Short mmCIF file of C-alpha atoms in Angstrom, two decimals:
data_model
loop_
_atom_site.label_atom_id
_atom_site.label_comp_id
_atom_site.label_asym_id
_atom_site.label_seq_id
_atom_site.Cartn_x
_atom_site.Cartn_y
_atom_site.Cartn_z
CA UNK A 10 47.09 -29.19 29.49
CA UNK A 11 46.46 -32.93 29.13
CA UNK A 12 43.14 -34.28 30.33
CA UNK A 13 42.24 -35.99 33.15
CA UNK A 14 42.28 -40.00 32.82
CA UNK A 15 38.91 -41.72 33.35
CA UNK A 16 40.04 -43.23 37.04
CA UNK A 17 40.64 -39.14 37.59
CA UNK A 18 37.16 -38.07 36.37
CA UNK A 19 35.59 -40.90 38.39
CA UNK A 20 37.51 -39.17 41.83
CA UNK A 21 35.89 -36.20 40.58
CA UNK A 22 31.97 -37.57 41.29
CA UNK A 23 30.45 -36.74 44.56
CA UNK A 24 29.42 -40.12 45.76
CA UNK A 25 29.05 -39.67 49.76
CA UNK A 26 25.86 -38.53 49.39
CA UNK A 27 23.02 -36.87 47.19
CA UNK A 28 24.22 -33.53 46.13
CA UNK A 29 23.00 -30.46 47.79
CA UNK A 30 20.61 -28.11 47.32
CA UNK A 31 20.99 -24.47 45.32
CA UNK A 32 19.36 -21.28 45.53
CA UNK A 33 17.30 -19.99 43.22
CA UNK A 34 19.17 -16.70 42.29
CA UNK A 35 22.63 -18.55 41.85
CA UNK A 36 21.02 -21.61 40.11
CA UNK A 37 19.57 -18.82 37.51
CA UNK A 38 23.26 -17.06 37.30
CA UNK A 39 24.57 -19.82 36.55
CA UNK A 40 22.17 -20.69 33.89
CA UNK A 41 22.29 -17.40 32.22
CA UNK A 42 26.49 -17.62 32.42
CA UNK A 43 26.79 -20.88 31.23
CA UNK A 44 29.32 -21.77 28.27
CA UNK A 45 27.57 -23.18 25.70
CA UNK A 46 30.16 -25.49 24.16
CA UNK A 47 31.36 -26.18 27.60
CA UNK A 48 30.02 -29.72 29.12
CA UNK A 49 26.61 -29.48 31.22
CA UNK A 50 28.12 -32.02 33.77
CA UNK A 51 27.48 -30.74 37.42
CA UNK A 52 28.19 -31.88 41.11
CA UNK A 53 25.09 -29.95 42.30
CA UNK A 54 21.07 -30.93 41.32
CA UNK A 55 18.30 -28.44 41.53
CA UNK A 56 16.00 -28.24 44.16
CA UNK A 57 12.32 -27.00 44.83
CA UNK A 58 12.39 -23.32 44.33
CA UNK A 59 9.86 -20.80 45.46
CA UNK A 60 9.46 -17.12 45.42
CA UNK A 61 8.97 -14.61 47.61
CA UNK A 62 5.14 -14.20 47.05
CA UNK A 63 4.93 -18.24 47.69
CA UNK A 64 3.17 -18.48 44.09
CA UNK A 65 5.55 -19.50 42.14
CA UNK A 66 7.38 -23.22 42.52
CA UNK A 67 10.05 -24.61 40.04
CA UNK A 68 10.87 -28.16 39.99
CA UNK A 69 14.07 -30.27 40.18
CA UNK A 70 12.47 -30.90 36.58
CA UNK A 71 12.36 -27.54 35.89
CA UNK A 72 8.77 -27.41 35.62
CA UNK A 73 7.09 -24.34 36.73
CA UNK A 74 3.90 -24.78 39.23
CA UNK A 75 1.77 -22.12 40.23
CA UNK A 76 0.35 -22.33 43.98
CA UNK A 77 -2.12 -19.70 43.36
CA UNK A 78 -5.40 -22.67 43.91
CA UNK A 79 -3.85 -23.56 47.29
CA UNK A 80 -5.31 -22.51 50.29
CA UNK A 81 -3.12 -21.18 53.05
CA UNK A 82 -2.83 -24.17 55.26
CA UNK A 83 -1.45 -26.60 51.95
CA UNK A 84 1.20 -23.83 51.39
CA UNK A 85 2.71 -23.81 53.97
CA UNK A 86 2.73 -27.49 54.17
CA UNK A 87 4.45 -27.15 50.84
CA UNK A 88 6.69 -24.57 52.13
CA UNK A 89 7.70 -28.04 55.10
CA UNK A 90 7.88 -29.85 52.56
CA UNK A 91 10.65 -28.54 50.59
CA UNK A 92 12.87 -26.66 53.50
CA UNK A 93 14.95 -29.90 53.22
CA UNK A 94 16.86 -30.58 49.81
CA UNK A 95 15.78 -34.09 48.08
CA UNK A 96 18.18 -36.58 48.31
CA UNK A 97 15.61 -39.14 47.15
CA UNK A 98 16.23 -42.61 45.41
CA UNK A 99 13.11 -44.43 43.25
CA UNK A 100 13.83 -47.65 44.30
CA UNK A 101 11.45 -49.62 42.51
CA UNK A 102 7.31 -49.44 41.75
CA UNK A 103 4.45 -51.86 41.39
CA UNK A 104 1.27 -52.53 40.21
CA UNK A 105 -1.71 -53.64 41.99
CA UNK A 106 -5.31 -54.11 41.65
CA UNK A 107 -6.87 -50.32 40.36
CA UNK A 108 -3.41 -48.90 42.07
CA UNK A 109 0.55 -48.27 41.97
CA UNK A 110 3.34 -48.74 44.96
CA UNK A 111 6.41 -46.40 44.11
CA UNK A 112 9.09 -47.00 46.67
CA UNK A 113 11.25 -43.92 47.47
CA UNK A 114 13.89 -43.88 49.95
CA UNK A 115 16.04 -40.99 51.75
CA UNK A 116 17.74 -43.19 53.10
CA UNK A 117 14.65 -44.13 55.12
CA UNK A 118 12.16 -46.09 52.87
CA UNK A 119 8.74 -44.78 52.13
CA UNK A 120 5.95 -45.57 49.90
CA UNK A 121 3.31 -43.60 47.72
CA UNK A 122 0.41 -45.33 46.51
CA UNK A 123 -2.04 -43.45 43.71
CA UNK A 124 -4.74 -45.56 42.25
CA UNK A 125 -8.56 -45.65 41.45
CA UNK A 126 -11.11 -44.07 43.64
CA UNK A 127 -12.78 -47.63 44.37
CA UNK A 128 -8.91 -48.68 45.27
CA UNK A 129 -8.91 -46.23 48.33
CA UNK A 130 -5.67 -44.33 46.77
CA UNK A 131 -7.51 -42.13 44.77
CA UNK A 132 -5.88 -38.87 46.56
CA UNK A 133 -1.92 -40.37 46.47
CA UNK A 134 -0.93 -41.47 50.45
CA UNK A 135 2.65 -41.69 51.43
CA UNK A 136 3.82 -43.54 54.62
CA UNK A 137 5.68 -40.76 56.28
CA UNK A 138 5.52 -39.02 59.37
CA UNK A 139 4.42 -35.65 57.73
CA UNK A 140 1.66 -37.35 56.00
CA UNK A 141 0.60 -39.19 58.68
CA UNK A 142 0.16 -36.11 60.44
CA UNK A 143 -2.19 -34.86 57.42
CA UNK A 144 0.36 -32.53 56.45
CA UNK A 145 -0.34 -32.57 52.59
CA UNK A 146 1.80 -32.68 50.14
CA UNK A 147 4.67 -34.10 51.68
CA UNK A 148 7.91 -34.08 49.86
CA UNK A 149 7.83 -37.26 48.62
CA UNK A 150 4.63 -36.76 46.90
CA UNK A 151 5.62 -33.37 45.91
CA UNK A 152 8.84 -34.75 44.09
CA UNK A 153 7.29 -38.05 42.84
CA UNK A 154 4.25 -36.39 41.06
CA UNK A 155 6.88 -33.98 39.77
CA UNK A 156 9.40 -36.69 38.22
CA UNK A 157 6.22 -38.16 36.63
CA UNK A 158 4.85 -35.36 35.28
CA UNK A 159 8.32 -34.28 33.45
CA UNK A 160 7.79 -37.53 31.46
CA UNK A 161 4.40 -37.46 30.81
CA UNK A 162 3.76 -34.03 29.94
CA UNK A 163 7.51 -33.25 28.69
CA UNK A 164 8.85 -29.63 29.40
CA UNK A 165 6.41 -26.92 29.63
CA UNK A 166 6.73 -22.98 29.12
CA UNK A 167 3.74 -22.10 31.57
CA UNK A 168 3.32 -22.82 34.82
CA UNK A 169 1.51 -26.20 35.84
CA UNK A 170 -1.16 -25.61 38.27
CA UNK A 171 -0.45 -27.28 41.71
CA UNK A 172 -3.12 -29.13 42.97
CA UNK A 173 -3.96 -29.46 47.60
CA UNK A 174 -2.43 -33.43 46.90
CA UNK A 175 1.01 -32.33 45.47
CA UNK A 176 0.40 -33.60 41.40
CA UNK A 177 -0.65 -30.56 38.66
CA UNK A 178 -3.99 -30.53 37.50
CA UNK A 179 -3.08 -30.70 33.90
CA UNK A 180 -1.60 -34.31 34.82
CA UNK A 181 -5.55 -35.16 35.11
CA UNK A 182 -5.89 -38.61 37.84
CA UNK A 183 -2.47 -39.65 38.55
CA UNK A 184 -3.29 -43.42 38.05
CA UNK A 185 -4.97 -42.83 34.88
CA UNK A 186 -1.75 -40.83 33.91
CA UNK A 187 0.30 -43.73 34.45
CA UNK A 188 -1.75 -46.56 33.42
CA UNK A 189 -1.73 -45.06 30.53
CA UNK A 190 1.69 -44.33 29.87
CA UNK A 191 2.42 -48.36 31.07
CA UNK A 192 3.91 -48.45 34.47
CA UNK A 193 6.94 -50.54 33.14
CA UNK A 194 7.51 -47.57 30.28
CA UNK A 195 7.60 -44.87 33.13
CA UNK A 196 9.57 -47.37 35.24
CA UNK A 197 12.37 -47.48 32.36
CA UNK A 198 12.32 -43.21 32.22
CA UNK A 199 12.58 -42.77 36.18
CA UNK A 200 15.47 -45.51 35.95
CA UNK A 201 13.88 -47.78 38.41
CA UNK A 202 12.51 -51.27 38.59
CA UNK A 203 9.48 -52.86 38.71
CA UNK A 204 9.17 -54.66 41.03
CA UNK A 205 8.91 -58.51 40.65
CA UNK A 206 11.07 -58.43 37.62
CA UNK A 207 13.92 -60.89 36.20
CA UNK A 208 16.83 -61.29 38.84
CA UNK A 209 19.11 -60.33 36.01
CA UNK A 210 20.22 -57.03 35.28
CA UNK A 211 17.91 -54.91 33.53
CA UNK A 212 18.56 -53.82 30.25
CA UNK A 213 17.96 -50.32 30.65
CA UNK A 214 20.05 -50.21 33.50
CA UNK A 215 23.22 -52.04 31.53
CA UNK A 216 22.23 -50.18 28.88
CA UNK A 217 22.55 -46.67 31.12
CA UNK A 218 25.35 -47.79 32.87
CA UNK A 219 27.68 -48.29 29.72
CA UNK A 220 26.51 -44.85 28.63
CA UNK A 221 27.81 -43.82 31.80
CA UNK A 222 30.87 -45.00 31.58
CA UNK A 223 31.92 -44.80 27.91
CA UNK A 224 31.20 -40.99 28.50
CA UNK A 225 33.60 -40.67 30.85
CA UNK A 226 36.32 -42.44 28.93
CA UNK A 227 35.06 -40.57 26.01
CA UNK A 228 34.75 -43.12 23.38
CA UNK A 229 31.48 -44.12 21.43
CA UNK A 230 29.13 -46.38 23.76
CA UNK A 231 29.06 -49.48 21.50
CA UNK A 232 32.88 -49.70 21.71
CA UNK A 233 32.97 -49.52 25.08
CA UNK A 234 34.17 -52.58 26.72
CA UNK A 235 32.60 -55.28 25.03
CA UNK A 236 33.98 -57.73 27.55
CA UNK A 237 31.78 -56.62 30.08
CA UNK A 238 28.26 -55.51 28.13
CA UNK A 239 28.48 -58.41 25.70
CA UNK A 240 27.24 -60.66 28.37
CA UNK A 241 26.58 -58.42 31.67
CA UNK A 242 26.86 -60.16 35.26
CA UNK A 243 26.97 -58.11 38.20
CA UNK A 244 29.54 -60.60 39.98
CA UNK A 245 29.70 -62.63 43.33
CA UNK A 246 31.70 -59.40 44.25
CA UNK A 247 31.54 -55.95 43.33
CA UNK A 248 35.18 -55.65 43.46
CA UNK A 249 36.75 -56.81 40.95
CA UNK A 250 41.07 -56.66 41.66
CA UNK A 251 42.65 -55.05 39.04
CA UNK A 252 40.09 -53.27 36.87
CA UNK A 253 38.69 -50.30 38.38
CA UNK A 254 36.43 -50.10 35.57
CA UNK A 255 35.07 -53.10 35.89
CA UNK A 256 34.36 -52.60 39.71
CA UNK A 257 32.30 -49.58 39.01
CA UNK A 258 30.90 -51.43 36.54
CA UNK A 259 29.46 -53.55 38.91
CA UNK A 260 28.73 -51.47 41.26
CA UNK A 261 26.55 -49.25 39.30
CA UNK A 262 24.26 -52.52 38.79
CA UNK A 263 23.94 -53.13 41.87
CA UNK A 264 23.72 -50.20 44.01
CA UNK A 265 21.15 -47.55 43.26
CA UNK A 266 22.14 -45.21 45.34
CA UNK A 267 25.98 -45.05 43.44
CA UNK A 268 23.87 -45.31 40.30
CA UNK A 269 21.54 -42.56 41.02
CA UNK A 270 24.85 -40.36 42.12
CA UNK A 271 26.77 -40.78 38.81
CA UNK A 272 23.14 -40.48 36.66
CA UNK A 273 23.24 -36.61 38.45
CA UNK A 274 26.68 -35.89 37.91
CA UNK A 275 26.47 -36.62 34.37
CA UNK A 276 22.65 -35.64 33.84
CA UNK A 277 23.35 -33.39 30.30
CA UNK A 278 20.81 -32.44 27.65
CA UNK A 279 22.78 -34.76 25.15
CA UNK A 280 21.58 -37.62 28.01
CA UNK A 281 18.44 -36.47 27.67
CA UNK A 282 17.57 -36.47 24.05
CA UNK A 283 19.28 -39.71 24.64
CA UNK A 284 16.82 -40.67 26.35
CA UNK A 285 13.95 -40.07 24.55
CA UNK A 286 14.98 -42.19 21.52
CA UNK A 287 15.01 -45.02 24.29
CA UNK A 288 11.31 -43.92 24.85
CA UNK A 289 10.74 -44.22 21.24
CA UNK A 290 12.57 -47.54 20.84
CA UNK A 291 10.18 -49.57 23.92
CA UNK A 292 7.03 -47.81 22.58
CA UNK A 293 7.74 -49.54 19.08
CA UNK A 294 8.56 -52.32 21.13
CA UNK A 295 5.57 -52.67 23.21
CA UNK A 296 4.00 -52.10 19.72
CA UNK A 297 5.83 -55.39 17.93
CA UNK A 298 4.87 -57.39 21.44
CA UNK A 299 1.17 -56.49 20.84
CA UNK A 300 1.26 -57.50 17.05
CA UNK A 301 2.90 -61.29 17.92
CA UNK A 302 0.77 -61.61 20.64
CA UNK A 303 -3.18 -61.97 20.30
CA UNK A 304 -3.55 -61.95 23.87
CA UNK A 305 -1.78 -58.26 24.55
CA UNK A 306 -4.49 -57.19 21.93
CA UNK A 307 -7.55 -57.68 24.81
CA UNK A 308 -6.46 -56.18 27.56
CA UNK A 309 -7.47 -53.20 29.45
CA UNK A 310 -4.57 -50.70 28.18
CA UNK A 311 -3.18 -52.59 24.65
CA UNK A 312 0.17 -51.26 23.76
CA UNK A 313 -1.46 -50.50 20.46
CA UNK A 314 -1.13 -48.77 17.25
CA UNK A 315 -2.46 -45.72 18.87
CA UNK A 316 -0.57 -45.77 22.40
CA UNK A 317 2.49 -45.98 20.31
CA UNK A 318 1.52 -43.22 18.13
CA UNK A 319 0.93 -41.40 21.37
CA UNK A 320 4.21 -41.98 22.67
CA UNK A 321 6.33 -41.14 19.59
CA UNK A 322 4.33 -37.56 19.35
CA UNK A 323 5.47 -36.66 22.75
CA UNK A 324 8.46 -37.63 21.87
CA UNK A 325 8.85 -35.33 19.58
CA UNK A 326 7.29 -32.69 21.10
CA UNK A 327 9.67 -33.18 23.84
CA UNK A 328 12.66 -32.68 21.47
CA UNK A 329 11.19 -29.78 20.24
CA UNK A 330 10.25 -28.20 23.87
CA UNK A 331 13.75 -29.00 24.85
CA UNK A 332 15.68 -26.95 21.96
CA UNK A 333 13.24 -24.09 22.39
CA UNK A 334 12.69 -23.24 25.93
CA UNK A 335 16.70 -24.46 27.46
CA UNK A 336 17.90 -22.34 30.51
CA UNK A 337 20.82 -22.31 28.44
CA UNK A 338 22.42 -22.43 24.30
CA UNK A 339 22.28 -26.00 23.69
CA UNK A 340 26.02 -27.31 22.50
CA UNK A 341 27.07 -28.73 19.61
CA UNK A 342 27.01 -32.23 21.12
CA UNK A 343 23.44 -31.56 22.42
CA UNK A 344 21.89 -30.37 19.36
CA UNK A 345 23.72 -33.35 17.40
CA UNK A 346 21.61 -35.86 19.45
CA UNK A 347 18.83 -34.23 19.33
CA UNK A 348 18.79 -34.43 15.30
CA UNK A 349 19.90 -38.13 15.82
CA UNK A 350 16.81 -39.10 18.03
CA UNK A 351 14.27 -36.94 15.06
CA UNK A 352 15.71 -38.63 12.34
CA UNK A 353 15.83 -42.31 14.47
CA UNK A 354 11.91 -41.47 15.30
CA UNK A 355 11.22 -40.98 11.80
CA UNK A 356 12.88 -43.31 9.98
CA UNK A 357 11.17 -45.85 12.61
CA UNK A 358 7.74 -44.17 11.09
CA UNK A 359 8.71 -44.78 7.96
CA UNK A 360 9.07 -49.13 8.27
CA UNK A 361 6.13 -48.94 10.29
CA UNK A 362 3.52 -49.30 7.23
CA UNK A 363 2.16 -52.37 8.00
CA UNK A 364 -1.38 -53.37 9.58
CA UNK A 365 -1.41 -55.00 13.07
CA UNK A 366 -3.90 -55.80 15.81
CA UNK A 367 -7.42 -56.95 15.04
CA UNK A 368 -8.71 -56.85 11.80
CA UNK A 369 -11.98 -55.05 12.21
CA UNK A 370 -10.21 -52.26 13.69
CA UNK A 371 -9.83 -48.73 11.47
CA UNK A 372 -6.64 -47.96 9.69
CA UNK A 373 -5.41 -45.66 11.79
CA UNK A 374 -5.71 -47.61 14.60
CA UNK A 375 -3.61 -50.33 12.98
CA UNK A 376 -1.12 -48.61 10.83
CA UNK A 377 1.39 -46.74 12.81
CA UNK A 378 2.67 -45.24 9.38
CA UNK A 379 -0.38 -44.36 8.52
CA UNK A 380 -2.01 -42.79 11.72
CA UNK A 381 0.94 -40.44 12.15
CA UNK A 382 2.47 -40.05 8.51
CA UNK A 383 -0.03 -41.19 5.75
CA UNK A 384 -3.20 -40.42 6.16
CA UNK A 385 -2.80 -36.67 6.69
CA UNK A 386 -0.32 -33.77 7.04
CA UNK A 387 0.21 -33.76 10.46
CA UNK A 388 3.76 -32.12 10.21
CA UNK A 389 5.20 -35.08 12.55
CA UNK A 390 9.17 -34.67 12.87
CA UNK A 391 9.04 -31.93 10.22
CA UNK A 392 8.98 -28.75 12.60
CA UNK A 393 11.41 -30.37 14.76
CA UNK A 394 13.89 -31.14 12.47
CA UNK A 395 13.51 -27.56 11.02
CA UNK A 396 14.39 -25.82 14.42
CA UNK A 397 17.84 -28.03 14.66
CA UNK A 398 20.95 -25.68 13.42
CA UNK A 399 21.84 -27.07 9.93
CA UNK A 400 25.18 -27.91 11.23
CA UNK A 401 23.63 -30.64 13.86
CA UNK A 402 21.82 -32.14 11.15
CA UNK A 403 24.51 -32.74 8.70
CA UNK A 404 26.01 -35.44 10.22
CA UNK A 405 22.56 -37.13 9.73
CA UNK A 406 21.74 -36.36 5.98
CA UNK A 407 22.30 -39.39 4.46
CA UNK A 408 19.91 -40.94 6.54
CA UNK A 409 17.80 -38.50 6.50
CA UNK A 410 17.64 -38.39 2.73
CA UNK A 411 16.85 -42.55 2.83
CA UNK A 412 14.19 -41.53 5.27
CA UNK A 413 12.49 -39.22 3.44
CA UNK A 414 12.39 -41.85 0.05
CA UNK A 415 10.99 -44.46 2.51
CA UNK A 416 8.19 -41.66 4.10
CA UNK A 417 7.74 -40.75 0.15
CA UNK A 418 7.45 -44.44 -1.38
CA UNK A 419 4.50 -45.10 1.28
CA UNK A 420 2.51 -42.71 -0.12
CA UNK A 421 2.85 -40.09 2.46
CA UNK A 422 0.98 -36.19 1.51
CA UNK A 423 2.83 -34.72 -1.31
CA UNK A 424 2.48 -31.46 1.04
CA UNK A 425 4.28 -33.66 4.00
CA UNK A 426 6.97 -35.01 1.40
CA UNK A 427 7.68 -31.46 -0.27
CA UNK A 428 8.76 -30.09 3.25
CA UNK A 429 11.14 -32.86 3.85
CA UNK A 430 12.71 -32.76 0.94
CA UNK A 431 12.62 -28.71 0.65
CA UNK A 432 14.70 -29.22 4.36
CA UNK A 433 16.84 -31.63 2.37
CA UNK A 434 17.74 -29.40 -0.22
CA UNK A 435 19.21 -26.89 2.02
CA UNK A 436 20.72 -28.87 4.10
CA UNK A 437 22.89 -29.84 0.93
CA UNK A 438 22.99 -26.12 -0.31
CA UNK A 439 24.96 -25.13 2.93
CA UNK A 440 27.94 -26.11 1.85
CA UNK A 441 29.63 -24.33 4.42
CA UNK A 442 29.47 -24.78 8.16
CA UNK A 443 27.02 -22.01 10.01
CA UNK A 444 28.99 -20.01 12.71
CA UNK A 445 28.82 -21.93 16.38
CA UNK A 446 27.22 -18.71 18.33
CA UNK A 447 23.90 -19.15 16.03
CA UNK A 448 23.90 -22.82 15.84
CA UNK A 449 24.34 -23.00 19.88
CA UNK A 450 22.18 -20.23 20.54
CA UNK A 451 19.27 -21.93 18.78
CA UNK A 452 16.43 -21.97 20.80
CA UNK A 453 17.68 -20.29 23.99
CA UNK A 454 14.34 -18.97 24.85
CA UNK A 455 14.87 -17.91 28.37
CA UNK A 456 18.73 -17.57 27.88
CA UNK A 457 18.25 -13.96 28.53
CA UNK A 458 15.51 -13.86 31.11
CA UNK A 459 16.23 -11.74 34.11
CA UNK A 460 16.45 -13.11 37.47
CA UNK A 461 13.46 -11.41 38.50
CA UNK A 462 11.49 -13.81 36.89
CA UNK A 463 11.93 -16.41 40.15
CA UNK A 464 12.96 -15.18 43.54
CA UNK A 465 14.42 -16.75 46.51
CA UNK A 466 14.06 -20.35 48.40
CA UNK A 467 11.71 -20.40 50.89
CA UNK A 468 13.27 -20.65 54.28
#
């Protein structure tokens, strides 16, 4: 049977509306019965989930919170709360003085301030009717906080404690959370603006949307229609007569609802991982920005040596949380990017051995080489790469291997070196390919979890 052509897959989309909610029990069947080398492309998005004893929540993140600190009345203000599936858009966020603006809509706009305790937002507000009526946390708070904490704390195996203002307590203050990430960083992961920004398309979002797109037609993303990503313009019109492709195209810049509809359809694992090399790649380059730039060194929250450093650990912890703890076997594809975005990471490590920022500052507060390769065996990358199927790696090997003379010539630990290049040599030893069922199955932690483990929707 022939496959369908790309204007065929697009048809396929759901695009009237935000897809609807699941329950718990089928959303675990179909985890547990999924085909691994089948695509993780979907029409539905998870919902808040709770159980019967109220005391267990699970995210459209799939982060797990426990209710167990809440008193009675904030349950079952979080049992309001999420009664009505999300169909939420981030529109855009904003900084202010000692506070942040996030603008959600459903369609009906709201916003959610967080900030200092001397700004007045120190417990996050929202502007809608249930909050006005102090019924706390609302949904919008309760699926904000929850988007943010899946990017600042990355998947977790144990449940996040829930706090009476809808954010976990191991986020710690929510504006301290994101002022240190950088607003515009957690801007780029939610795939939203910041407000105040250049009228021209954002990167990300061109960037995102040709991803989009040359997954559908199947073809690599840098070949994909150089016409229109060589020089993007969203067009006096978003129609454009005689190029379907090109009308989406546009579209997809500049609506955020149809953007935010074809990001769900298509959100996979492989996206993900994706993803987090992007994080990697505007950490480094908030890093370079701070080196030309004596001014970004004196600021309250420098994108430094160490924020950087910070940033490309989580990323990698991320990768790693992500192969071991998946609802599901990860798929070839999947585990490929993952050992693309390790070996990217690294190899970005590796040209990083060069001092920047001010001079009187300690080495490993200058030296991004140094603070997270060269000074000590920290096993960064190496335990990461180790848990990807050989087969996923191979494709990367040569690269690898020029990685690990790069991480070797800087005078990395002999320790940290021998373990690369012990993972090196049997990569090339496997000279034949390792059966699918144990390279997908890699890390399928709570593959074979009963359903007992989370219960019904509350209703």
């Amino acid at each position: 049977m022939s496959s369908p052509s790309p204007t065929e897959r697009f048809s396929q989309l759901s695009l009237g509306s935000m897809p609807p909610t699941t329950r718990l029990q089928s959303r675990l069947h179909q985890m547990a019965n999924s085909d691994s080398s089948s695509s993780s492309e979907s029409d539905t998005e998870a919902d808040f989930e709770v159980d019967d004893d109220g005391l267990l929540m699970v995210s459209p993140s799939n982060l797990k919170y426990s209710l167990e600190d809440l008193d009675e009345d904030a349950r079952e203000n979080v049992a309001k709360a999420i009664e009505v599936p999300t169909q939420f858009v981030l529109r855009g966020c904003q900084a202010g003085d000692q506070r942040c603006f996030f603008l959600i809509s459903e369609p009906v706009e709201y916003t959610v301030r967080t900030g200092t305790e001397q700004s007045g937002y120190g417990v996050p507000s929202c502007t809608c009717e249930s909050a006005e009526r102090g019924e706390s946390p609302c949904r919008h708070i309760l699926w904000l906080f929850d988007q943010i904490t899946s990017q600042v704390l990355g998947v977790q195996e144990d449940p996040l404690t829930l706090t009476q203002d809808g954010y976990p307590t191991e986020l710690g203050n929510p504006y301290d959370a994101i002022s240190e990430f950088h607003l515009d960083m957690l801007a780029d992961s939610l795939h939203c603006d910041v407000v105040g920004q250049s009228a021209d398309p954002n990167p990300r979002r061109v960037r995102e949307t040709r991803e989009i797109l040359a997954s559908l037609n199947e073809v690599p993303t840098d070949e994909y229609r150089p016409d229109l990503f060589d020089n993007p313009r969203k067009g006096k019109r978003a129609v454009k007569r005689g190029d379907l492709e090109q009308t989406i195209f546009r579209m997809l810049l500049r609506n955020d609802d149809f953007f935010q509809s074809f990001l769900s359809a298509l959100r996979t694992d492989e996206n993900r991982f994706r993803a987090l090399q992007h994080r990697a790649d505007a950490a480094l380059a908030g890093l370079h920005a701070y080196a030309q730039d004596p001014a970004l060194q004196t600021v309250a929250r420098p994108k430094d040596v160490q924020w950087c450093a910070t940033h490309l650990s989580a990323v990698t912890r991320h990768i790693q949380a992500m192969i071991h703890t998946t609802e599901r076997p990860l798929s070839s594809r999947e585990l490929r990017a993952a050992a693309r975005a390790t070996v990217h990471v690294l190899g970005q490590v590796a040209d990083s051995d060069r001092d920047v920022g001010p001079a009187d500052l300690p080495r490993d507060r200058r030296n991004l080489f140094w603070r997270l390769v060269g000074s000590h065996d920290s096993n960064f990358a190496v335990d990461v790469l180790a848990s990807i199927p050989p087969q996923a790696l191979r494709p990367c090997l040569d690269d690898l291997a020029d990685v690990v003379d790069r991480v070797a010539e800087g005078g990395a630990p002999a320790s940290y070196v021998a373990r690369l290049r012990a993972l090196l040599g049997h990569l090339r030893s496997r000279s034949g390919g390792v059966g699918a069922g144990a390279g997908a199955g890699a890390g399928s932690k709570r593959a074979g979890q009963g359903q007992d483990s989370r219960a019904k929707r509350v209703k």
